[in-house]
Amino acid sequence: LGDVYKRQLHTRIMSLININFIISALVIIAVFVLQYVFNMAPCDMCLVERYPYYLLIIIGLASIMFKFEKRATVKRVTNYASILILLFGFLYTLRHVLVERGLINLNSGCTSNLSNLSDKSKLLESLNQAPLVRCDEPTYLFNFISVAEANLIMTFLLLSITLYFVFLENER
């Protein structure tokens, strides 16, 4: 019975790493297609939102190369690191969605809020330093959902799957 349980546990953990790895790779491929094929330039916040996916890809590749499934402590650390990475990604993306919706203001050059600038030279300088794509102006997919909102949904799903696998492992 112990060997059967260990194999099932191993399968679940490797499935979690594989799920995070595959979905992260697909998300990165999708955003590169949007950026380079469909010319949808990302804003500064969108670029930062890619970092959790990069980290999950690195974790997935490392687990394949170094066979993390044979080391219980490394698996546990990897699982909790994945949770923290996805939680950061979710919260940061939620902030981006709130900025896009105008529910919170961003005090940086990533927004189009130039109303406080009364001096022409400061306005010109601010316009020259501002990025071409603003964080508070959503880029919509199929005129339905913004890229940030789609990312929020994807990050939430990955976080939910990861939490389910990690806590399912701890219950048994």
mmCIF file with all atom_site columns, N, CA and C in Angstrom, residues 1-59:
data_model
loop_
_atom_site.group_PDB
_atom_site.id
_atom_site.type_symbol
_atom_site.label_atom_id
_atom_site.label_alt_id
_atom_site.label_comp_id
_atom_site.label_asym_id
_atom_site.label_entity_id
_atom_site.label_seq_id
_atom_site.pdbx_PDB_ins_code
_atom_site.Cartn_x
_atom_site.Cartn_y
_atom_site.Cartn_z
_atom_site.occupancy
_atom_site.B_iso_or_equiv
_atom_site.pdbx_formal_charge
_atom_site.auth_seq_id
_atom_site.auth_comp_id
_atom_site.auth_asym_id
_atom_site.auth_atom_id
_atom_site.pdbx_PDB_model_num
ATOM 1   N N  . LEU A 1 1  ? 0.829  -1.196 0.000   1.00 0.00 ? 1  LEU A N  1
ATOM 2   C CA . LEU A 1 1  ? 0.000  0.000  0.000   1.00 0.00 ? 1  LEU A CA 1
ATOM 3   C C  . LEU A 1 1  ? 0.869  1.254  0.000   1.00 0.00 ? 1  LEU A C  1
ATOM 4   N N  . GLY A 1 2  ? 1.974  1.238  0.689   1.00 0.00 ? 2  GLY A N  1
ATOM 5   C CA . GLY A 1 2  ? 2.851  2.399  0.761   1.00 0.00 ? 2  GLY A CA 1
ATOM 6   C C  . GLY A 1 2  ? 3.458  2.749  -0.580  1.00 0.00 ? 2  GLY A C  1
ATOM 7   N N  . ASP A 1 3  ? 3.864  1.747  -1.358  1.00 0.00 ? 3  ASP A N  1
ATOM 8   C CA . ASP A 1 3  ? 4.457  2.002  -2.673  1.00 0.00 ? 3  ASP A CA 1
ATOM 9   C C  . ASP A 1 3  ? 3.434  2.565  -3.654  1.00 0.00 ? 3  ASP A C  1
ATOM 10  N N  . VAL A 1 4  ? 2.207  2.065  -3.574  1.00 0.00 ? 4  VAL A N  1
ATOM 11  C CA . VAL A 1 4  ? 1.141  2.561  -4.452  1.00 0.00 ? 4  VAL A CA 1
ATOM 12  C C  . VAL A 1 4  ? 0.878  4.035  -4.144  1.00 0.00 ? 4  VAL A C  1
ATOM 13  N N  . TYR A 1 5  ? 0.793  4.361  -2.858  1.00 0.00 ? 5  TYR A N  1
ATOM 14  C CA . TYR A 1 5  ? 0.555  5.752  -2.453  1.00 0.00 ? 5  TYR A CA 1
ATOM 15  C C  . TYR A 1 5  ? 1.697  6.647  -2.916  1.00 0.00 ? 5  TYR A C  1
ATOM 16  N N  . LYS A 1 6  ? 2.940  6.184  -2.776  1.00 0.00 ? 6  LYS A N  1
ATOM 17  C CA . LYS A 1 6  ? 4.092  6.976  -3.200  1.00 0.00 ? 6  LYS A CA 1
ATOM 18  C C  . LYS A 1 6  ? 4.064  7.235  -4.703  1.00 0.00 ? 6  LYS A C  1
ATOM 19  N N  . ARG A 1 7  ? 3.669  6.238  -5.477  1.00 0.00 ? 7  ARG A N  1
ATOM 20  C CA . ARG A 1 7  ? 3.578  6.429  -6.939  1.00 0.00 ? 7  ARG A CA 1
ATOM 21  C C  . ARG A 1 7  ? 2.479  7.426  -7.278  1.00 0.00 ? 7  ARG A C  1
ATOM 22  N N  . GLN A 1 8  ? 1.341  7.329  -6.597  1.00 0.00 ? 8  GLN A N  1
ATOM 23  C CA . GLN A 1 8  ? 0.249  8.274  -6.847  1.00 0.00 ? 8  GLN A CA 1
ATOM 24  C C  . GLN A 1 8  ? 0.660  9.686  -6.455  1.00 0.00 ? 8  GLN A C  1
ATOM 25  N N  . LEU A 1 9  ? 1.339  9.827  -5.334  1.00 0.00 ? 9  LEU A N  1
ATOM 26  C CA . LEU A 1 9  ? 1.817  11.126 -4.890  1.00 0.00 ? 9  LEU A CA 1
ATOM 27  C C  . LEU A 1 9  ? 2.819  11.682 -5.887  1.00 0.00 ? 9  LEU A C  1
ATOM 28  N N  . HIS A 1 10 ? 3.738  10.860 -6.338  1.00 0.00 ? 10 HIS A N  1
ATOM 29  C CA . HIS A 1 10 ? 4.730  11.270 -7.327  1.00 0.00 ? 10 HIS A CA 1
ATOM 30  C C  . HIS A 1 10 ? 4.041  11.749 -8.605  1.00 0.00 ? 10 HIS A C  1
ATOM 31  N N  . THR A 1 11 ? 3.027  11.018 -9.047  1.00 0.00 ? 11 THR A N  1
ATOM 32  C CA . THR A 1 11 ? 2.299  11.387 -10.262 1.00 0.00 ? 11 THR A CA 1
ATOM 33  C C  . THR A 1 11 ? 1.610  12.725 -10.083 1.00 0.00 ? 11 THR A C  1
ATOM 34  N N  . ARG A 1 12 ? 0.989  12.960 -8.914  1.00 0.00 ? 12 ARG A N  1
ATOM 35  C CA . ARG A 1 12 ? 0.304  14.228 -8.668  1.00 0.00 ? 12 ARG A CA 1
ATOM 36  C C  . ARG A 1 12 ? 1.275  15.399 -8.652  1.00 0.00 ? 12 ARG A C  1
ATOM 37  N N  . ILE A 1 13 ? 2.404  15.218 -7.981  1.00 0.00 ? 13 ILE A N  1
ATOM 38  C CA . ILE A 1 13 ? 3.376  16.306 -7.886  1.00 0.00 ? 13 ILE A CA 1
ATOM 39  C C  . ILE A 1 13 ? 3.969  16.599 -9.253  1.00 0.00 ? 13 ILE A C  1
ATOM 40  N N  . MET A 1 14 ? 4.344  15.571 -9.982  1.00 0.00 ? 14 MET A N  1
ATOM 41  C CA . MET A 1 14 ? 4.916  15.796 -11.301 1.00 0.00 ? 14 MET A CA 1
ATOM 42  C C  . MET A 1 14 ? 3.865  16.394 -12.234 1.00 0.00 ? 14 MET A C  1
ATOM 43  N N  . SER A 1 15 ? 2.608  16.019 -12.023 1.00 0.00 ? 15 SER A N  1
ATOM 44  C CA . SER A 1 15 ? 1.550  16.616 -12.823 1.00 0.00 ? 15 SER A CA 1
ATOM 45  C C  . SER A 1 15 ? 1.438  18.107 -12.533 1.00 0.00 ? 15 SER A C  1
ATOM 46  N N  . LEU A 1 16 ? 1.576  18.491 -11.267 1.00 0.00 ? 16 LEU A N  1
ATOM 47  C CA . LEU A 1 16 ? 1.521  19.900 -10.902 1.00 0.00 ? 16 LEU A CA 1
ATOM 48  C C  . LEU A 1 16 ? 2.640  20.675 -11.577 1.00 0.00 ? 16 LEU A C  1
ATOM 49  N N  . ILE A 1 17 ? 3.859  20.157 -11.483 1.00 0.00 ? 17 ILE A N  1
ATOM 50  C CA . ILE A 1 17 ? 4.998  20.830 -12.120 1.00 0.00 ? 17 ILE A CA 1
ATOM 51  C C  . ILE A 1 17 ? 4.793  20.896 -13.623 1.00 0.00 ? 17 ILE A C  1
ATOM 52  N N  . ASN A 1 18 ? 4.314  19.801 -14.207 1.00 0.00 ? 18 ASN A N  1
ATOM 53  C CA . ASN A 1 18 ? 4.071  19.782 -15.651 1.00 0.00 ? 18 ASN A CA 1
ATOM 54  C C  . ASN A 1 18 ? 2.956  20.734 -16.055 1.00 0.00 ? 18 ASN A C  1
ATOM 55  N N  . ILE A 1 19 ? 1.894  20.795 -15.269 1.00 0.00 ? 19 ILE A N  1
ATOM 56  C CA . ILE A 1 19 ? 0.793  21.712 -15.577 1.00 0.00 ? 19 ILE A CA 1
ATOM 57  C C  . ILE A 1 19 ? 1.298  23.155 -15.552 1.00 0.00 ? 19 ILE A C  1
ATOM 58  N N  . ASN A 1 20 ? 1.992  23.524 -14.485 1.00 0.00 ? 20 ASN A N  1
ATOM 59  C CA . ASN A 1 20 ? 2.528  24.890 -14.392 1.00 0.00 ? 20 ASN A CA 1
ATOM 60  C C  . ASN A 1 20 ? 3.498  25.177 -15.524 1.00 0.00 ? 20 ASN A C  1
ATOM 61  N N  . PHE A 1 21 ? 4.349  24.230 -15.831 1.00 0.00 ? 21 PHE A N  1
ATOM 62  C CA . PHE A 1 21 ? 5.339  24.405 -16.900 1.00 0.00 ? 21 PHE A CA 1
ATOM 63  C C  . PHE A 1 21 ? 4.661  24.567 -18.260 1.00 0.00 ? 21 PHE A C  1
ATOM 64  N N  . ILE A 1 22 ? 3.750  23.678 -18.591 1.00 0.00 ? 22 ILE A N  1
ATOM 65  C CA . ILE A 1 22 ? 3.104  23.697 -19.911 1.00 0.00 ? 22 ILE A CA 1
ATOM 66  C C  . ILE A 1 22 ? 2.230  24.934 -20.081 1.00 0.00 ? 22 ILE A C  1
ATOM 67  N N  . ILE A 1 23 ? 1.413  25.236 -19.090 1.00 0.00 ? 23 ILE A N  1
ATOM 68  C CA . ILE A 1 23 ? 0.532  26.405 -19.208 1.00 0.00 ? 23 ILE A CA 1
ATOM 69  C C  . ILE A 1 23 ? 1.358  27.686 -19.267 1.00 0.00 ? 23 ILE A C  1
ATOM 70  N N  . SER A 1 24 ? 2.410  27.778 -18.463 1.00 0.00 ? 24 SER A N  1
ATOM 71  C CA . SER A 1 24 ? 3.271  28.968 -18.494 1.00 0.00 ? 24 SER A CA 1
ATOM 72  C C  . SER A 1 24 ? 3.929  29.127 -19.858 1.00 0.00 ? 24 SER A C  1
ATOM 73  N N  . ALA A 1 25 ? 4.420  28.034 -20.407 1.00 0.00 ? 25 ALA A N  1
ATOM 74  C CA . ALA A 1 25 ? 5.038  28.092 -21.733 1.00 0.00 ? 25 ALA A CA 1
ATOM 75  C C  . ALA A 1 25 ? 4.019  28.525 -22.789 1.00 0.00 ? 25 ALA A C  1
ATOM 76  N N  . LEU A 1 26 ? 2.806  28.007 -22.705 1.00 0.00 ? 26 LEU A N  1
ATOM 77  C CA . LEU A 1 26 ? 1.760  28.399 -23.664 1.00 0.00 ? 26 LEU A CA 1
ATOM 78  C C  . LEU A 1 26 ? 1.387  29.877 -23.522 1.00 0.00 ? 26 LEU A C  1
ATOM 79  N N  . VAL A 1 27 ? 1.319  30.367 -22.293 1.00 0.00 ? 27 VAL A N  1
ATOM 80  C CA . VAL A 1 27 ? 1.009  31.780 -22.071 1.00 0.00 ? 27 VAL A CA 1
ATOM 81  C C  . VAL A 1 27 ? 2.102  32.659 -22.673 1.00 0.00 ? 27 VAL A C  1
ATOM 82  N N  . ILE A 1 28 ? 3.358  32.318 -22.427 1.00 0.00 ? 28 ILE A N  1
ATOM 83  C CA . ILE A 1 28 ? 4.467  33.111 -22.972 1.00 0.00 ? 28 ILE A CA 1
ATOM 84  C C  . ILE A 1 28 ? 4.456  33.072 -24.490 1.00 0.00 ? 28 ILE A C  1
ATOM 85  N N  . ILE A 1 29 ? 4.210  31.912 -25.072 1.00 0.00 ? 29 ILE A N  1
ATOM 86  C CA . ILE A 1 29 ? 4.117  31.819 -26.534 1.00 0.00 ? 29 ILE A CA 1
ATOM 87  C C  . ILE A 1 29 ? 2.979  32.700 -27.036 1.00 0.00 ? 29 ILE A C  1
ATOM 88  N N  . ALA A 1 30 ? 1.839  32.667 -26.349 1.00 0.00 ? 30 ALA A N  1
ATOM 89  C CA . ALA A 1 30 ? 0.677  33.463 -26.760 1.00 0.00 ? 30 ALA A CA 1
ATOM 90  C C  . ALA A 1 30 ? 0.975  34.959 -26.709 1.00 0.00 ? 30 ALA A C  1
ATOM 91  N N  . VAL A 1 31 ? 1.632  35.415 -25.633 1.00 0.00 ? 31 VAL A N  1
ATOM 92  C CA . VAL A 1 31 ? 1.897  36.852 -25.548 1.00 0.00 ? 31 VAL A CA 1
ATOM 93  C C  . VAL A 1 31 ? 2.945  37.286 -26.578 1.00 0.00 ? 31 VAL A C  1
ATOM 94  N N  . PHE A 1 32 ? 3.880  36.413 -26.891 1.00 0.00 ? 32 PHE A N  1
ATOM 95  C CA . PHE A 1 32 ? 4.841  36.753 -27.947 1.00 0.00 ? 32 PHE A CA 1
ATOM 96  C C  . PHE A 1 32 ? 4.158  36.804 -29.310 1.00 0.00 ? 32 PHE A C  1
ATOM 97  N N  . VAL A 1 33 ? 3.190  35.921 -29.546 1.00 0.00 ? 33 VAL A N  1
ATOM 98  C CA . VAL A 1 33 ? 2.421  35.973 -30.796 1.00 0.00 ? 33 VAL A CA 1
ATOM 99  C C  . VAL A 1 33 ? 1.624  37.270 -30.851 1.00 0.00 ? 33 VAL A C  1
ATOM 100 N N  . LEU A 1 34 ? 0.976  37.641 -29.735 1.00 0.00 ? 34 LEU A N  1
ATOM 101 C CA . LEU A 1 34 ? 0.239  38.907 -29.704 1.00 0.00 ? 34 LEU A CA 1
ATOM 102 C C  . LEU A 1 34 ? 1.165  40.093 -29.956 1.00 0.00 ? 34 LEU A C  1
ATOM 103 N N  . GLN A 1 35 ? 2.352  40.030 -29.369 1.00 0.00 ? 35 GLN A N  1
ATOM 104 C CA . GLN A 1 35 ? 3.289  41.145 -29.494 1.00 0.00 ? 35 GLN A CA 1
ATOM 105 C C  . GLN A 1 35 ? 3.919  41.227 -30.878 1.00 0.00 ? 35 GLN A C  1
ATOM 106 N N  . TYR A 1 36 ? 4.412  40.120 -31.400 1.00 0.00 ? 36 TYR A N  1
ATOM 107 C CA . TYR A 1 36 ? 5.207  40.177 -32.622 1.00 0.00 ? 36 TYR A CA 1
ATOM 108 C C  . TYR A 1 36 ? 4.432  39.858 -33.897 1.00 0.00 ? 36 TYR A C  1
ATOM 109 N N  . VAL A 1 37 ? 3.356  39.093 -33.801 1.00 0.00 ? 37 VAL A N  1
ATOM 110 C CA . VAL A 1 37 ? 2.567  38.772 -34.992 1.00 0.00 ? 37 VAL A CA 1
ATOM 111 C C  . VAL A 1 37 ? 1.428  39.775 -35.160 1.00 0.00 ? 37 VAL A C  1
ATOM 112 N N  . PHE A 1 38 ? 0.734  40.081 -34.057 1.00 0.00 ? 38 PHE A N  1
ATOM 113 C CA . PHE A 1 38 ? -0.411 40.986 -34.131 1.00 0.00 ? 38 PHE A CA 1
ATOM 114 C C  . PHE A 1 38 ? -0.069 42.418 -33.721 1.00 0.00 ? 38 PHE A C  1
ATOM 115 N N  . ASN A 1 39 ? 1.204  42.692 -33.469 1.00 0.00 ? 39 ASN A N  1
ATOM 116 C CA . ASN A 1 39 ? 1.693  44.036 -33.143 1.00 0.00 ? 39 ASN A CA 1
ATOM 117 C C  . ASN A 1 39 ? 0.963  44.684 -31.971 1.00 0.00 ? 39 ASN A C  1
ATOM 118 N N  . MET A 1 40 ? 0.678  43.905 -30.949 1.00 0.00 ? 40 MET A N  1
ATOM 119 C CA . MET A 1 40 ? 0.058  44.423 -29.732 1.00 0.00 ? 40 MET A CA 1
ATOM 120 C C  . MET A 1 40 ? 1.177  44.644 -28.718 1.00 0.00 ? 40 MET A C  1
ATOM 121 N N  . ALA A 1 41 ? 1.686  45.856 -28.691 1.00 0.00 ? 41 ALA A N  1
ATOM 122 C CA . ALA A 1 41 ? 2.810  46.174 -27.809 1.00 0.00 ? 41 ALA A CA 1
ATOM 123 C C  . ALA A 1 41 ? 2.363  46.132 -26.352 1.00 0.00 ? 41 ALA A C  1
ATOM 124 N N  . PRO A 1 42 ? 3.162  45.506 -25.486 1.00 0.00 ? 42 PRO A N  1
ATOM 125 C CA . PRO A 1 42 ? 2.806  45.454 -24.068 1.00 0.00 ? 42 PRO A CA 1
ATOM 126 C C  . PRO A 1 42 ? 3.205  46.731 -23.343 1.00 0.00 ? 42 PRO A C  1
ATOM 127 N N  . CYS A 1 43 ? 2.471  47.040 -22.282 1.00 0.00 ? 43 CYS A N  1
ATOM 128 C CA . CYS A 1 43 ? 2.862  48.150 -21.415 1.00 0.00 ? 43 CYS A CA 1
ATOM 129 C C  . CYS A 1 43 ? 3.903  47.642 -20.416 1.00 0.00 ? 43 CYS A C  1
ATOM 130 N N  . ASP A 1 44 ? 4.426  48.531 -19.601 1.00 0.00 ? 44 ASP A N  1
ATOM 131 C CA . ASP A 1 44 ? 5.435  48.140 -18.612 1.00 0.00 ? 44 ASP A CA 1
ATOM 132 C C  . ASP A 1 44 ? 4.902  47.103 -17.627 1.00 0.00 ? 44 ASP A C  1
ATOM 133 N N  . MET A 1 45 ? 3.658  47.266 -17.194 1.00 0.00 ? 45 MET A N  1
ATOM 134 C CA . MET A 1 45 ? 3.087  46.313 -16.245 1.00 0.00 ? 45 MET A CA 1
ATOM 135 C C  . MET A 1 45 ? 2.890  44.949 -16.890 1.00 0.00 ? 45 MET A C  1
ATOM 136 N N  . CYS A 1 46 ? 2.521  44.930 -18.157 1.00 0.00 ? 46 CYS A N  1
ATOM 137 C CA . CYS A 1 46 ? 2.354  43.656 -18.872 1.00 0.00 ? 46 CYS A CA 1
ATOM 138 C C  . CYS A 1 46 ? 3.674  42.886 -18.929 1.00 0.00 ? 46 CYS A C  1
ATOM 139 N N  . LEU A 1 47 ? 4.767  43.604 -19.124 1.00 0.00 ? 47 LEU A N  1
ATOM 140 C CA . LEU A 1 47 ? 6.074  42.952 -19.159 1.00 0.00 ? 47 LEU A CA 1
ATOM 141 C C  . LEU A 1 47 ? 6.410  42.324 -17.809 1.00 0.00 ? 47 LEU A C  1
ATOM 142 N N  . VAL A 1 48 ? 6.094  43.016 -16.721 1.00 0.00 ? 48 VAL A N  1
ATOM 143 C CA . VAL A 1 48 ? 6.361  42.483 -15.383 1.00 0.00 ? 48 VAL A CA 1
ATOM 144 C C  . VAL A 1 48 ? 5.466  41.272 -15.106 1.00 0.00 ? 48 VAL A C  1
ATOM 145 N N  . GLU A 1 49 ? 4.250  41.281 -15.652 1.00 0.00 ? 49 GLU A N  1
ATOM 146 C CA . GLU A 1 49 ? 3.323  40.162 -15.442 1.00 0.00 ? 49 GLU A CA 1
ATOM 147 C C  . GLU A 1 49 ? 3.825  38.867 -16.074 1.00 0.00 ? 49 GLU A C  1
ATOM 148 N N  . ARG A 1 50 ? 4.795  38.937 -16.941 1.00 0.00 ? 50 ARG A N  1
ATOM 149 C CA . ARG A 1 50 ? 5.370  37.734 -17.554 1.00 0.00 ? 50 ARG A CA 1
ATOM 150 C C  . ARG A 1 50 ? 6.355  37.035 -16.622 1.00 0.00 ? 50 ARG A C  1
ATOM 151 N N  . TYR A 1 51 ? 6.925  37.740 -15.672 1.00 0.00 ? 51 TYR A N  1
ATOM 152 C CA . TYR A 1 51 ? 7.970  37.170 -14.810 1.00 0.00 ? 51 TYR A CA 1
ATOM 153 C C  . TYR A 1 51 ? 7.545  35.909 -14.072 1.00 0.00 ? 51 TYR A C  1
ATOM 154 N N  . PRO A 1 52 ? 6.331  35.861 -13.483 1.00 0.00 ? 52 PRO A N  1
ATOM 155 C CA . PRO A 1 52 ? 5.942  34.606 -12.820 1.00 0.00 ? 52 PRO A CA 1
ATOM 156 C C  . PRO A 1 52 ? 5.937  33.409 -13.779 1.00 0.00 ? 52 PRO A C  1
ATOM 157 N N  . TYR A 1 53 ? 5.515  33.637 -15.007 1.00 0.00 ? 53 TYR A N  1
ATOM 158 C CA . TYR A 1 53 ? 5.515  32.541 -15.978 1.00 0.00 ? 53 TYR A CA 1
ATOM 159 C C  . TYR A 1 53 ? 6.938  32.095 -16.293 1.00 0.00 ? 53 TYR A C  1
ATOM 160 N N  . TYR A 1 54 ? 7.847  33.055 -16.442 1.00 0.00 ? 54 TYR A N  1
ATOM 161 C CA . TYR A 1 54 ? 9.257  32.706 -16.675 1.00 0.00 ? 54 TYR A CA 1
ATOM 162 C C  . TYR A 1 54 ? 9.789  31.866 -15.525 1.00 0.00 ? 54 TYR A C  1
ATOM 163 N N  . LEU A 1 55 ? 9.478  32.277 -14.288 1.00 0.00 ? 55 LEU A N  1
ATOM 164 C CA . LEU A 1 55 ? 9.960  31.533 -13.120 1.00 0.00 ? 55 LEU A CA 1
ATOM 165 C C  . LEU A 1 55 ? 9.377  30.125 -13.059 1.00 0.00 ? 55 LEU A C  1
ATOM 166 N N  . LEU A 1 56 ? 8.094  29.971 -13.408 1.00 0.00 ? 56 LEU A N  1
ATOM 167 C CA . LEU A 1 56 ? 7.488  28.644 -13.418 1.00 0.00 ? 56 LEU A CA 1
ATOM 168 C C  . LEU A 1 56 ? 8.097  27.762 -14.509 1.00 0.00 ? 56 LEU A C  1
ATOM 169 N N  . ILE A 1 57 ? 8.452  28.361 -15.624 1.00 0.00 ? 57 ILE A N  1
ATOM 170 C CA . ILE A 1 57 ? 9.131  27.604 -16.682 1.00 0.00 ? 57 ILE A CA 1
ATOM 171 C C  . ILE A 1 57 ? 10.499 27.145 -16.190 1.00 0.00 ? 57 ILE A C  1
ATOM 172 N N  . ILE A 1 58 ? 11.215 28.019 -15.516 1.00 0.00 ? 58 ILE A N  1
ATOM 173 C CA . ILE A 1 58 ? 12.535 27.653 -14.967 1.00 0.00 ? 58 ILE A CA 1
ATOM 174 C C  . ILE A 1 58 ? 12.390 26.526 -13.950 1.00 0.00 ? 58 ILE A C  1
ATOM 175 N N  . ILE A 1 59 ? 11.389 26.618 -13.070 1.00 0.00 ? 59 ILE A N  1
ATOM 176 C CA . ILE A 1 59 ? 11.152 25.556 -12.086 1.00 0.00 ? 59 ILE A CA 1
ATOM 177 C C  . ILE A 1 59 ? 10.844 24.240 -12.798 1.00 0.00 ? 59 ILE A C  1
#
